[in-house]
Coordinates of C-alpha atoms in Angstrom, one line a residue:
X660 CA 0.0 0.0 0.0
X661 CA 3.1 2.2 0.9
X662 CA 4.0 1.6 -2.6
X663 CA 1.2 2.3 -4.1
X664 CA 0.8 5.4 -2.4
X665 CA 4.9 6.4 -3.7
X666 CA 4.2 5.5 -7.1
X667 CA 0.9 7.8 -7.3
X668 CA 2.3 10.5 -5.5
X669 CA 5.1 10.3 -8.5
X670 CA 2.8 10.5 -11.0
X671 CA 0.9 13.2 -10.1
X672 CA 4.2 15.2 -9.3
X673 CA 5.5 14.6 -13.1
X674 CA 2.1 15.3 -14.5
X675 CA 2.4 18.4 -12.9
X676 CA 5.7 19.7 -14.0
X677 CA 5.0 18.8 -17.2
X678 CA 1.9 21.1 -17.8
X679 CA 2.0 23.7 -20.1
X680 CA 3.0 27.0 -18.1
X681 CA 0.4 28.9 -19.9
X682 CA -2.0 26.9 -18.5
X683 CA 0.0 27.1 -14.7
X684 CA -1.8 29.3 -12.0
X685 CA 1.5 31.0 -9.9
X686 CA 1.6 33.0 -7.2
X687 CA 3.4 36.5 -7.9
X688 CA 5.2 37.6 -5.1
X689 CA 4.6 40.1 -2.6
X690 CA 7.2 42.5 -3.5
X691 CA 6.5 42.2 -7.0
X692 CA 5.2 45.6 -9.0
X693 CA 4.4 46.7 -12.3
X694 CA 5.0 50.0 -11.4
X695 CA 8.4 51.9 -10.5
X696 CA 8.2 52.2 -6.6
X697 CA 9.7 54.9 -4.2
X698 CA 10.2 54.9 -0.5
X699 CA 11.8 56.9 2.1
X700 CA 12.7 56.7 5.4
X701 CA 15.0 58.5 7.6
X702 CA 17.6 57.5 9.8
X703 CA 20.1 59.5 11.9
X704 CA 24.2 59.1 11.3
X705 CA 27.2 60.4 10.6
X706 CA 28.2 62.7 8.3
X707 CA 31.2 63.8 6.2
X708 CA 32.5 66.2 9.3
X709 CA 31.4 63.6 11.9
X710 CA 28.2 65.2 13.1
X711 CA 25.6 63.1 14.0
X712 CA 22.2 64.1 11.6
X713 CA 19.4 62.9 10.2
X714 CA 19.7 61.3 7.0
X715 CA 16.8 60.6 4.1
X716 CA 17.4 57.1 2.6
X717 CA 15.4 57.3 -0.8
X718 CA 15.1 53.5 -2.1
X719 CA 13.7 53.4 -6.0
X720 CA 12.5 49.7 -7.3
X721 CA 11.3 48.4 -10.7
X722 CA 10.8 44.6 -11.2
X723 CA 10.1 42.5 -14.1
X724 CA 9.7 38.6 -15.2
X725 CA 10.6 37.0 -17.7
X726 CA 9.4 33.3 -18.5
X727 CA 11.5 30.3 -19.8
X728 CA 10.9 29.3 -23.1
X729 CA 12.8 28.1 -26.2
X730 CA 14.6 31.0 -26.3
X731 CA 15.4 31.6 -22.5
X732 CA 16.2 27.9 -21.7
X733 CA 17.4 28.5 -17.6
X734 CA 16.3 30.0 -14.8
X735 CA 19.9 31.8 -14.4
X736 CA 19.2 32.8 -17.9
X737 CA 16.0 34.2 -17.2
X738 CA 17.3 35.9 -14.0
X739 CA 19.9 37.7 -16.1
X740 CA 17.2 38.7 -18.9
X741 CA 14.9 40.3 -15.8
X742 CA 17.8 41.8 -14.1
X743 CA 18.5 43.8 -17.7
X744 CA 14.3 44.7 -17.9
X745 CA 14.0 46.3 -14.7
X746 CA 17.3 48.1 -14.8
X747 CA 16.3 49.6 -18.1
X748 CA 12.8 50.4 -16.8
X749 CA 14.5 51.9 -13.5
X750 CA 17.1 53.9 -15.7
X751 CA 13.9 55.3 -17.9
X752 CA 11.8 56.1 -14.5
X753 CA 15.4 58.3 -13.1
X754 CA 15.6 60.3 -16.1
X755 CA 12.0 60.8 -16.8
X756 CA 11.7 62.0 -13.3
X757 CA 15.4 63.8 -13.4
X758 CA 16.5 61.6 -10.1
X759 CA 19.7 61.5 -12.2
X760 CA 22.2 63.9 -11.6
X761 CA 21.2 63.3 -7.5
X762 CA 22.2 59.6 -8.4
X763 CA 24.7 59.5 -10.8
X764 CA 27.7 58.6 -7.9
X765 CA 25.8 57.8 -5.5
X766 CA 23.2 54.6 -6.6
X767 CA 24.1 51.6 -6.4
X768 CA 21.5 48.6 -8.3
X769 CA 21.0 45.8 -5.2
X770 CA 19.0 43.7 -4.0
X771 CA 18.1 41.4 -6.4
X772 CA 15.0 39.3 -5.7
X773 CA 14.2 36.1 -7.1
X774 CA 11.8 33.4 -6.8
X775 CA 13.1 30.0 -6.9
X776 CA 11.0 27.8 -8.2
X777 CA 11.7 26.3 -11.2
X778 CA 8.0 25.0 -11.8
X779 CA 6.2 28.6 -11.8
X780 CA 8.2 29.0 -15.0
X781 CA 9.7 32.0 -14.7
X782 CA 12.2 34.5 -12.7
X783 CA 10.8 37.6 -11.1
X784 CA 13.5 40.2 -10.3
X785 CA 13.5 43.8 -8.7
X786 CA 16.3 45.9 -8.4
X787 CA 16.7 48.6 -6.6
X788 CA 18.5 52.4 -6.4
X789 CA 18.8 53.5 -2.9
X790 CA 20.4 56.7 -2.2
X791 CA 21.5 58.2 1.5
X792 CA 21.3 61.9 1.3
X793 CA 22.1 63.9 4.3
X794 CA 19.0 65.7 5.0
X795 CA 19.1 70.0 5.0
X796 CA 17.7 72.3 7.5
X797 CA 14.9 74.0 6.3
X798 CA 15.8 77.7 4.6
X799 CA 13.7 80.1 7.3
X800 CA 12.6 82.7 4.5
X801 CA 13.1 85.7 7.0
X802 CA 10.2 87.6 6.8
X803 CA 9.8 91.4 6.6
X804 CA 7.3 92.0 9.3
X805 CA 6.7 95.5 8.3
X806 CA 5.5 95.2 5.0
X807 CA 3.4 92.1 5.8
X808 CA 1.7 95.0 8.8
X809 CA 1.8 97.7 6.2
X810 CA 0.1 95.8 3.3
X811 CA -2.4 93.8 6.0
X812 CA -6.5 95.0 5.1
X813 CA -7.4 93.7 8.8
X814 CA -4.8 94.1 11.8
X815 CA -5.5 91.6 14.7
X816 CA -5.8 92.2 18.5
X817 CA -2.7 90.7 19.6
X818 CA 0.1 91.7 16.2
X819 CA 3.2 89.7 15.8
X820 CA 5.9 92.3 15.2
X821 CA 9.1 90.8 15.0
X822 CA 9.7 89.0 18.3
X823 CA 7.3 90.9 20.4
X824 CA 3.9 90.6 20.5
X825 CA 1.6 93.7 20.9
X826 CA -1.4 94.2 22.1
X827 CA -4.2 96.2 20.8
X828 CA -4.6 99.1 23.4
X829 CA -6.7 101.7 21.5
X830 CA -8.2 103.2 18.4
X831 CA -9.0 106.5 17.0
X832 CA -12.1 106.3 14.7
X833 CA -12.6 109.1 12.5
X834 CA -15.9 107.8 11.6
X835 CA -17.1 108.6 15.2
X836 CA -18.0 112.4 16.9
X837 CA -17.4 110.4 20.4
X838 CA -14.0 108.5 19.3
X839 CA -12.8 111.7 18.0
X840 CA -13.9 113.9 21.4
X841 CA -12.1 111.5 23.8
X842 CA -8.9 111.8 21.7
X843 CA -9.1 115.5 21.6
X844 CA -8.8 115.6 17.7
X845 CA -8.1 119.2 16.9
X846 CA -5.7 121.3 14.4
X847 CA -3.0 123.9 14.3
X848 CA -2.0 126.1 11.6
X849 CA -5.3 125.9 10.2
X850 CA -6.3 129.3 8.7
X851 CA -10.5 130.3 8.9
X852 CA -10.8 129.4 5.3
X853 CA -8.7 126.2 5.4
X854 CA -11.2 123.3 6.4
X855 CA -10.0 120.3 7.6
X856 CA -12.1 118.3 4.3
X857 CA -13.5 114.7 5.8
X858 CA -15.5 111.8 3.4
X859 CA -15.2 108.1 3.3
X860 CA -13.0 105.8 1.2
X861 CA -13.5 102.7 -0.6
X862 CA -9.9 101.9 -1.7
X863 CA -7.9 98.7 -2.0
X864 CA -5.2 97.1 -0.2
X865 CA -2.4 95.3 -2.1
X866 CA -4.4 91.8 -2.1
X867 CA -6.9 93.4 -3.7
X868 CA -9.2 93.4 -0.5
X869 CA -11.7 96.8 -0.6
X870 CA -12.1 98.5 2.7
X871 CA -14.1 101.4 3.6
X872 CA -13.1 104.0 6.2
X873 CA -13.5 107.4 6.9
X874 CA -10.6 110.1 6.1
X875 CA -9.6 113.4 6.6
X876 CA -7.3 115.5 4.6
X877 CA -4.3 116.9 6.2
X878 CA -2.6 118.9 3.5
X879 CA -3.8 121.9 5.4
X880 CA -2.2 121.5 9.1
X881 CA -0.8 119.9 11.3
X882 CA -3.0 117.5 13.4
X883 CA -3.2 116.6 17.6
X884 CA -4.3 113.7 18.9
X885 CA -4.1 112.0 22.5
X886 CA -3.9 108.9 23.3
X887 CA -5.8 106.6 25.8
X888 CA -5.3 103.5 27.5
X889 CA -1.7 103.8 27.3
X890 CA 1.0 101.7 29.8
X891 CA 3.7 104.3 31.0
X892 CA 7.1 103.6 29.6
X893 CA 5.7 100.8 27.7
X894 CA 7.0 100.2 23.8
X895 CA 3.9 101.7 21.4
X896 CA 3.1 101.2 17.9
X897 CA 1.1 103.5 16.4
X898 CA -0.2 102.3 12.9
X899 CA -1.8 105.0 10.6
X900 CA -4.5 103.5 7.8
X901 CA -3.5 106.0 4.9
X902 CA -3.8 106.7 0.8
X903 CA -0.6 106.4 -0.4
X904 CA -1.8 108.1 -4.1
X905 CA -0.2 110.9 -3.3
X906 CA 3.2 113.2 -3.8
X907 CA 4.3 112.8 -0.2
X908 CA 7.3 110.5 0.3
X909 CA 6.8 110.6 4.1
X910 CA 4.7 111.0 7.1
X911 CA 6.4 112.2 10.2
X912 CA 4.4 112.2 13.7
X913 CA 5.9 114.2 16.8
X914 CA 6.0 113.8 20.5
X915 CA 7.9 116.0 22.5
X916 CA 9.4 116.8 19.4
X917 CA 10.8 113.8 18.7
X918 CA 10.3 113.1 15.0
X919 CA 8.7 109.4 14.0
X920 CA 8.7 109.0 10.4
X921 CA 7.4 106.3 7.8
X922 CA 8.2 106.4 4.2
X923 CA 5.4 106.5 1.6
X924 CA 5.5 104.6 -1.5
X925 CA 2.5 105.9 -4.3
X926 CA 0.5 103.4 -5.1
X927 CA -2.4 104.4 -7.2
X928 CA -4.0 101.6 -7.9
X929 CA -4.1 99.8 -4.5
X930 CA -3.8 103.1 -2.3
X931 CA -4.6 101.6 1.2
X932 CA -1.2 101.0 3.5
X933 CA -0.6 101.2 7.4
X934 CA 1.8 103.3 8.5
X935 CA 3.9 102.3 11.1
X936 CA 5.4 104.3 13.8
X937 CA 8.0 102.9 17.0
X938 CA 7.7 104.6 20.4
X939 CA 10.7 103.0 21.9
X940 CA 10.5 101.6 25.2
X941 CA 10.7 104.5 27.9
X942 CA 9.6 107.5 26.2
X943 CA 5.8 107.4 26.9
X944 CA 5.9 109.6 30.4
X945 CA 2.3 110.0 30.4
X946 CA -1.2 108.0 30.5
X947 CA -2.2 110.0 27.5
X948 CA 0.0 111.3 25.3
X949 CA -0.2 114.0 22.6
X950 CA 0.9 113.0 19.3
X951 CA 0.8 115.7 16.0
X952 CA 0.7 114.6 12.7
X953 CA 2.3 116.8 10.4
X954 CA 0.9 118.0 7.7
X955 CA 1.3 116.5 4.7
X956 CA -1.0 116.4 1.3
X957 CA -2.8 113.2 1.8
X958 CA -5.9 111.3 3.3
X959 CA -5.5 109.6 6.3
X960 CA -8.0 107.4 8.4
X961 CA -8.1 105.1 11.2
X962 CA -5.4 105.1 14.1
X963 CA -4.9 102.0 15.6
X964 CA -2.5 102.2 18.8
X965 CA -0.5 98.8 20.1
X966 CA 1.4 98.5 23.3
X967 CA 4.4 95.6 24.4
X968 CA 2.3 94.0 27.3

């Protein structure tokens, strides 16, 4: 019976192997793709100066099979055939994708996988490019705080300028009769005929944002203000909403005639810009301050006032 079993168990084996492989169900392995693969994973080492770092270890793969036939008589023969497919496909997939020139010394084709068995029919092989690149600190694009303040349609409550952040401590709205009254608005210079003239605005900041405030021109004098809620000592921003289509190149504020200026840059297509001006830490000597704004041929509108707190 032993025998028997032997002899059957034979028979069915050689029956097997000699099926047509067309007609041969195989399994394709798992790391088997059709497509060019890329993965990445980082790793800390050395580098060339000895510093430990991260690393980016970039590994590309292409596989491909060939199948024995009359032409392709071995496995080994095979191998070969499928290690010259996927190279070529991998080559083809770097230059396409211009992985070159980071390549060019650096990968190396390895890791060759097979599968063994001669009854499937055929050799599967993958290669693979792996490259080690030390991986770069990001590039901080430093960023010009100023313009991004000056070209801003909305300012927040709490404003990062530079390293500080400031606080939003009070605002002079020349839209209202009670705003204006508890900042003492008023004008010097101002002859009987020459009238401070005051309207709204509809005008555009640089990203094209439309806001509306009210303005007053002050081509004509110079113009007082106090200001409230203030922190003695305390750095101050003061930021002055204004229409830049105009001939002035500057805007100058005083206090205890200490000049503050801001440069003006005409714009007369998108004419809104803040104006910014720096109280340095330790001049404010009083809880409200007078400011002047000197006169100069252009509109301005709201004052918004920030304090260091």
């Amino acid at each position: 019976m032993k025998k028997l079993f032997l002899i059957s168990t034979s028979l069915l084996f050689l029956i097997a192997a000699n099926l047509n492989a067309d007609d041969y169900t195989y399994d394709v392995p798992s790391w088997y793709s059709e497509e060019v693969t890329v993965t990445e994973s980082e790793i800390t080492r050395k580098n060339a100066d000895g510093q430990w770092v991260p690393f980016i270890d970039k590994t590309f793969s292409a596989c491909a099979t060939v199948k024995i036939s009359d032409a392709i008589q071995s496995l080994e023969q095979a191998r070969d055939e499928g290690e010259k497919a996927a190279s070529a496909k991998l080559d083809a997939y770097l230059k396409k994708n211009k992985e070159t020139k980071a390549l060019e010394s650096k990968y190396k084709l390895s890791n060759w996988k097979y599968n063994d068995s001669l009854q499937n029919g055929c050799a599967y092989v993958k290669v693979e490019a792996k490259v080690s690149i030390e991986k770069q600190k990001p590039v901080v694009q430093a960023v010009d705080y100023k313009q991004s303040i000056s070209e801003a349609n909305t300012l927040a409550r709490i404003l990062q300028y530079d390293s500080d952040r400031l606080t939003l401590v009070d605002t002079l709205n020349l839209s209202s009769m009670e705003s204006m009254e508890a900042h003492r608005l008023r004008y010097t210079n101002n002859s009987s005929n020459a009238i401070v003239p005051k309207g709204k605005s509809a005008l555009y900041y640089p990203d094209g944002t439309m806001i509306y405030d009210t303005v007053i021109n002050i081509g004509n004098c110079d113009t007082i203000f106090n200001l409230k809620n203030i922190v003695k000592g305390r750095k101050t921003v003061i930021i002055i909403r204004a229409d830049v289509n105009t001939d002035a190149e500057k805007l100058v504020i005083t206090y205890k005639n200490k000049n503050y200026t801001a440069s003006i840059k005409k714009d007369s297509k998108n004419r809104w810009r803040n104006l910014i001006f720096e109280v340095e830490e330790g001049t404010l000597t009083e809880y409200s301050p007078e400011f002047t704004i000197k006169s100069a041929k252009m509109n301005i509108g709201t004052i918004s006032i920030y304090q260091l707190l």
